[in-house]
Amino acid sequence: MDDAAASPLTFDRLTPDGATQVVDRPLAQEVPVAIEYNGAGYAVLMATPTDIGDLVQGFSLAERLVGRDDALLDVDVHDTGAGIIARATLPPHRTDGLLERVRYRASDSSCGLCGIENLEQAIRPLPHVTATSRADRAAIFRALDGLREHQPLNGATGAAHAAAWVGADGAIRLAREDVGRHNAFDKLIGAMARMGADWDGGFALLSSRCSYELVEKAVLADCPLLVTISAPTRLAAERAEAAGLPLVVLARSDALLQRGHSGRI
């Protein structure tokens, strides 16, 4: 675990029998990350100060400021002491989209809604998922059993979400953590883009509920199957079905719920 992700703080541990014990507890770091495109401020996210280049790449894709076929963004990261400034330059053919979308936002996660007042922009049409997952039921349960090993920040703090790229066999190939579930998924998608990796018949596993924003991020990344630990919202399920994204939700060690898969896994 990166030392920048967590730092200890001293607490008094109180028990019902009246005893008091001084303990050091690692706490997840959360700092403002200001994202700039082409010299203009675009968003301020509250995020874990690690893997910032991955965060910006994934966030840019989710915001539709870049596409999967565009060159990877060159991200300059500056720690100001009061927070982080991440500066990226969009390719010339993407500047019109930036001008349409640019706004100043303050957000506790990269939800993609803060500052958007137009409902048509908030719920925009999604492309159809073209990738296919080869994972079966056993692969999903295997990934669930192995996720904790890829959550060092959450293991130390109990305050971080994880997003994992899982192979068709259920082996976790890559994971990212953040205090925000949206940020964690953006980091994973960004990291895969920077590696030149596709889903390779696997799926995404998220340690969170299935919100419609996460469905949108999965669809825009052409993820073939989204698995989440908790339940989806109705809108998330409807958006996933319309985009052809299979969902597995309430995925626990003893059972899971499936929706949108061709046949039973």
Coordinates of C-alpha atoms in Angstrom, one line a residue, residues 2-265:
D2 CA 1.3 3.5 -0.9
D3 CA 2.2 5.6 2.1
A4 CA 0.3 8.5 0.5
A5 CA -3.0 6.5 0.7
A6 CA -3.2 6.3 4.5
S7 CA -1.6 7.7 7.6
P8 CA -2.1 6.9 11.3
L9 CA -3.9 8.9 13.9
T10 CA -4.0 8.3 17.7
F11 CA -7.3 7.4 19.3
D12 CA -8.6 6.4 22.7
R13 CA -10.2 2.9 22.5
L14 CA -13.0 2.7 25.1
T15 CA -14.7 -0.5 26.1
P16 CA -17.9 -1.2 28.2
D17 CA -15.9 -2.3 31.2
G18 CA -14.4 1.2 31.6
A19 CA -11.0 0.5 30.2
T20 CA -9.2 3.0 28.0
Q21 CA -6.4 2.1 25.6
V22 CA -4.4 4.5 23.3
V23 CA -4.2 3.1 19.8
D24 CA -2.9 4.2 16.4
R25 CA -5.4 3.7 13.6
P26 CA -4.6 4.1 9.9
L27 CA -7.0 6.5 8.2
A28 CA -7.5 6.7 4.4
Q29 CA -6.3 10.0 2.9
E30 CA -8.8 12.2 1.1
V31 CA -7.6 15.3 -0.7
P32 CA -9.0 17.7 -3.3
V33 CA -7.8 16.9 -6.8
A34 CA -8.4 19.7 -9.3
I35 CA -8.5 18.5 -12.9
E36 CA -7.7 21.0 -15.6
Y37 CA -8.0 20.4 -19.4
N38 CA -6.3 22.7 -21.8
G39 CA -5.6 25.2 -19.0
A40 CA -9.3 25.4 -17.9
G41 CA -10.5 24.2 -14.5
Y42 CA -13.0 21.4 -15.0
A43 CA -13.7 19.5 -11.8
V44 CA -12.6 19.1 -8.2
L45 CA -12.8 15.6 -6.8
M46 CA -12.3 14.4 -3.3
A47 CA -10.0 11.4 -3.8
T48 CA -7.2 9.2 -2.4
P49 CA -4.0 10.9 -3.6
T50 CA -2.6 7.9 -5.5
D51 CA -2.8 6.7 -9.1
I52 CA -3.8 10.2 -10.2
G53 CA -2.9 9.7 -13.8
D54 CA -5.2 6.6 -13.9
L55 CA -7.9 8.7 -12.3
V56 CA -7.7 11.4 -14.9
Q57 CA -7.6 9.0 -17.8
G58 CA -10.7 7.0 -16.5
F59 CA -12.6 10.2 -15.5
S60 CA -12.0 11.7 -19.0
L61 CA -13.4 8.6 -20.6
A62 CA -16.4 8.6 -18.3
E63 CA -17.0 12.3 -19.1
R64 CA -16.8 11.6 -22.8
L65 CA -14.0 14.1 -23.2
V66 CA -11.9 11.3 -24.9
G67 CA -12.8 8.1 -26.5
R68 CA -11.2 4.6 -26.3
D69 CA -9.5 5.1 -29.6
D70 CA -7.8 8.4 -28.6
A71 CA -4.2 8.6 -27.6
L72 CA -3.5 8.3 -23.8
L73 CA -3.5 11.6 -22.0
D74 CA -0.3 13.1 -20.7
V75 CA -1.1 14.1 -17.2
D76 CA 1.0 16.5 -15.2
V77 CA 0.4 16.1 -11.4
H78 CA 1.4 18.8 -9.0
D79 CA 1.1 18.5 -5.2
T80 CA 0.4 22.0 -3.8
G81 CA 0.3 21.0 -0.2
A82 CA -3.3 22.0 0.0
G83 CA -4.3 19.5 -2.7
I84 CA -3.4 18.1 -6.1
I85 CA -3.6 19.8 -9.5
A86 CA -3.8 17.4 -12.4
R87 CA -3.3 19.1 -15.8
A88 CA -4.1 17.3 -19.1
T89 CA -4.3 18.5 -22.7
L90 CA -7.1 17.1 -24.9
P91 CA -6.4 16.4 -28.6
P92 CA -7.6 19.2 -31.0
H93 CA -10.6 17.2 -32.2
R94 CA -11.9 17.0 -28.7
T95 CA -11.8 20.7 -27.8
D96 CA -15.4 21.4 -28.9
G97 CA -16.7 18.7 -26.5
L98 CA -14.7 20.3 -23.7
L99 CA -16.2 23.7 -24.4
E100 CA -19.7 22.2 -24.3
R101 CA -19.1 20.4 -21.0
V102 CA -16.7 22.7 -19.1
R103 CA -17.9 23.8 -15.7
Y104 CA -16.6 24.2 -12.2
R105 CA -17.7 21.5 -9.9
A106 CA -17.1 20.4 -6.3
S107 CA -17.8 16.8 -5.6
D108 CA -17.2 14.1 -3.1
S109 CA -16.9 11.6 -6.0
S110 CA -16.7 11.7 -9.7
C111 CA -20.4 11.1 -10.2
G112 CA -20.6 13.1 -13.5
L113 CA -23.6 15.0 -12.4
C114 CA -22.4 17.8 -10.2
G115 CA -23.0 21.1 -11.9
I116 CA -25.1 19.7 -14.7
E117 CA -28.5 21.3 -14.7
N118 CA -29.8 20.0 -18.1
L119 CA -31.6 16.7 -17.5
E120 CA -30.9 15.6 -21.1
Q121 CA -27.2 15.9 -20.4
A122 CA -27.5 14.0 -17.1
I123 CA -29.2 11.0 -18.6
R124 CA -27.6 10.8 -22.1
P125 CA -27.9 7.9 -24.5
L126 CA -25.4 5.1 -24.1
P127 CA -23.7 3.0 -26.7
H128 CA -24.3 -0.8 -26.8
V129 CA -21.8 -3.1 -25.1
T130 CA -19.9 -5.1 -27.8
A131 CA -17.6 -7.2 -25.6
T132 CA -18.6 -10.6 -24.2
S133 CA -17.7 -12.2 -20.9
R134 CA -16.8 -15.9 -20.7
A135 CA -16.9 -16.0 -16.9
D136 CA -19.2 -18.5 -15.3
R137 CA -20.7 -18.7 -11.8
A138 CA -17.6 -20.4 -10.3
A139 CA -15.4 -17.6 -11.6
I140 CA -17.5 -14.9 -9.9
F141 CA -17.4 -16.7 -6.6
R142 CA -13.6 -17.2 -6.9
A143 CA -13.2 -13.5 -7.5
L144 CA -15.4 -12.6 -4.5
D145 CA -13.2 -14.9 -2.3
G146 CA -10.0 -13.2 -3.5
L147 CA -11.1 -9.6 -3.5
R148 CA -10.0 -8.8 0.1
E149 CA -6.3 -9.7 -0.8
H150 CA -6.4 -6.8 -3.3
Q151 CA -7.8 -4.3 -0.8
P152 CA -4.8 -3.2 1.4
L153 CA -6.1 0.3 1.9
N154 CA -9.5 -0.9 3.0
G155 CA -7.9 -3.6 5.1
A156 CA -5.9 -0.9 7.0
T157 CA -8.7 1.7 7.2
G158 CA -12.1 0.1 6.6
A159 CA -12.9 3.2 4.5
A160 CA -12.1 2.5 0.9
H161 CA -13.8 1.0 -2.1
A162 CA -12.2 -1.4 -4.6
A163 CA -12.7 -1.9 -8.4
A164 CA -11.1 -5.0 -9.9
W165 CA -10.5 -6.4 -13.4
V166 CA -11.2 -10.1 -13.2
G167 CA -10.2 -12.6 -15.8
A168 CA -12.7 -15.2 -17.3
D169 CA -11.2 -17.7 -14.8
G170 CA -12.0 -15.6 -11.8
A171 CA -8.5 -14.5 -11.1
I172 CA -8.1 -10.8 -10.2
R173 CA -5.7 -9.3 -12.7
L174 CA -5.7 -5.7 -11.5
A175 CA -7.4 -3.6 -8.7
R176 CA -7.6 0.0 -7.7
E177 CA -8.8 1.5 -4.4
D178 CA -10.2 4.9 -3.4
V179 CA -12.5 6.4 -0.8
G180 CA -15.0 7.0 -3.6
R181 CA -16.5 4.1 -5.5
H182 CA -16.7 6.2 -8.7
N183 CA -13.0 7.2 -8.3
A184 CA -12.0 3.6 -7.8
F185 CA -13.7 2.5 -11.0
D186 CA -12.3 5.4 -12.9
K187 CA -8.8 4.5 -11.7
L188 CA -9.2 0.9 -12.8
I189 CA -10.5 1.8 -16.3
G190 CA -7.8 4.4 -16.6
A191 CA -5.1 1.9 -15.6
M192 CA -6.3 -0.6 -18.1
A193 CA -6.3 2.0 -20.8
R194 CA -2.7 3.0 -20.0
M195 CA -1.7 -0.7 -20.1
G196 CA -3.4 -1.3 -23.4
A197 CA -5.6 -4.0 -21.8
D198 CA -9.1 -5.0 -22.7
W199 CA -11.5 -7.1 -20.6
D200 CA -10.4 -10.3 -22.4
G201 CA -13.6 -12.2 -21.6
G202 CA -13.6 -11.2 -18.0
F203 CA -15.5 -8.7 -15.9
A204 CA -15.5 -5.8 -13.4
L205 CA -16.0 -6.5 -9.7
L206 CA -16.9 -3.5 -7.5
S207 CA -17.1 -3.4 -3.7
S208 CA -20.1 -1.1 -3.7
R209 CA -23.7 -0.8 -4.7
C210 CA -24.6 -0.6 -8.4
S211 CA -25.5 3.0 -9.1
Y212 CA -26.4 4.2 -12.6
E213 CA -23.2 6.3 -12.8
L214 CA -21.1 3.1 -12.4
V215 CA -23.2 1.4 -15.1
E216 CA -22.4 4.3 -17.4
K217 CA -18.7 4.0 -16.7
A218 CA -18.8 0.3 -17.4
V219 CA -20.7 0.7 -20.7
L220 CA -18.4 3.5 -21.9
A221 CA -15.4 1.2 -21.1
D222 CA -17.1 -1.6 -23.1
C223 CA -17.1 -3.8 -20.0
P224 CA -18.8 -7.1 -20.8
L225 CA -20.1 -7.9 -17.2
L226 CA -20.5 -5.8 -14.1
V227 CA -20.5 -7.5 -10.7
T228 CA -21.2 -5.5 -7.5
I229 CA -21.3 -6.4 -3.9
S230 CA -24.6 -4.5 -3.2
A231 CA -27.8 -3.9 -4.9
P232 CA -28.5 -1.8 -8.0
T233 CA -30.9 1.1 -8.3
R234 CA -33.8 0.7 -10.6
L235 CA -32.3 3.3 -13.0
A236 CA -29.0 1.4 -13.0
A237 CA -30.7 -1.9 -13.9
E238 CA -32.7 -0.2 -16.7
R239 CA -29.7 1.6 -18.1
A240 CA -27.7 -1.6 -18.1
E241 CA -30.4 -3.5 -19.8
A242 CA -30.8 -0.9 -22.5
A243 CA -27.0 -0.9 -23.2
G244 CA -26.7 -4.7 -23.2
L245 CA -24.6 -4.8 -20.0
P246 CA -25.2 -7.9 -17.9
L247 CA -25.4 -7.3 -14.2
V248 CA -24.6 -9.6 -11.2
V249 CA -25.6 -7.8 -8.0
L250 CA -25.8 -8.6 -4.3
A251 CA -22.8 -10.8 -4.9
R252 CA -21.9 -12.5 -1.7
S253 CA -20.1 -15.7 -0.7
D254 CA -23.4 -17.7 -0.4
A255 CA -25.5 -16.3 -3.3
L256 CA -25.8 -13.7 -6.0
L257 CA -28.5 -12.1 -8.2
Q258 CA -28.1 -12.0 -12.0
R259 CA -29.7 -9.8 -14.6
G260 CA -29.2 -9.3 -18.3
H261 CA -26.9 -12.3 -19.0
S262 CA -27.6 -14.6 -21.9
G263 CA -28.7 -17.6 -20.0
R264 CA -27.7 -18.5 -16.5
I265 CA -24.1 -18.2 -15.5

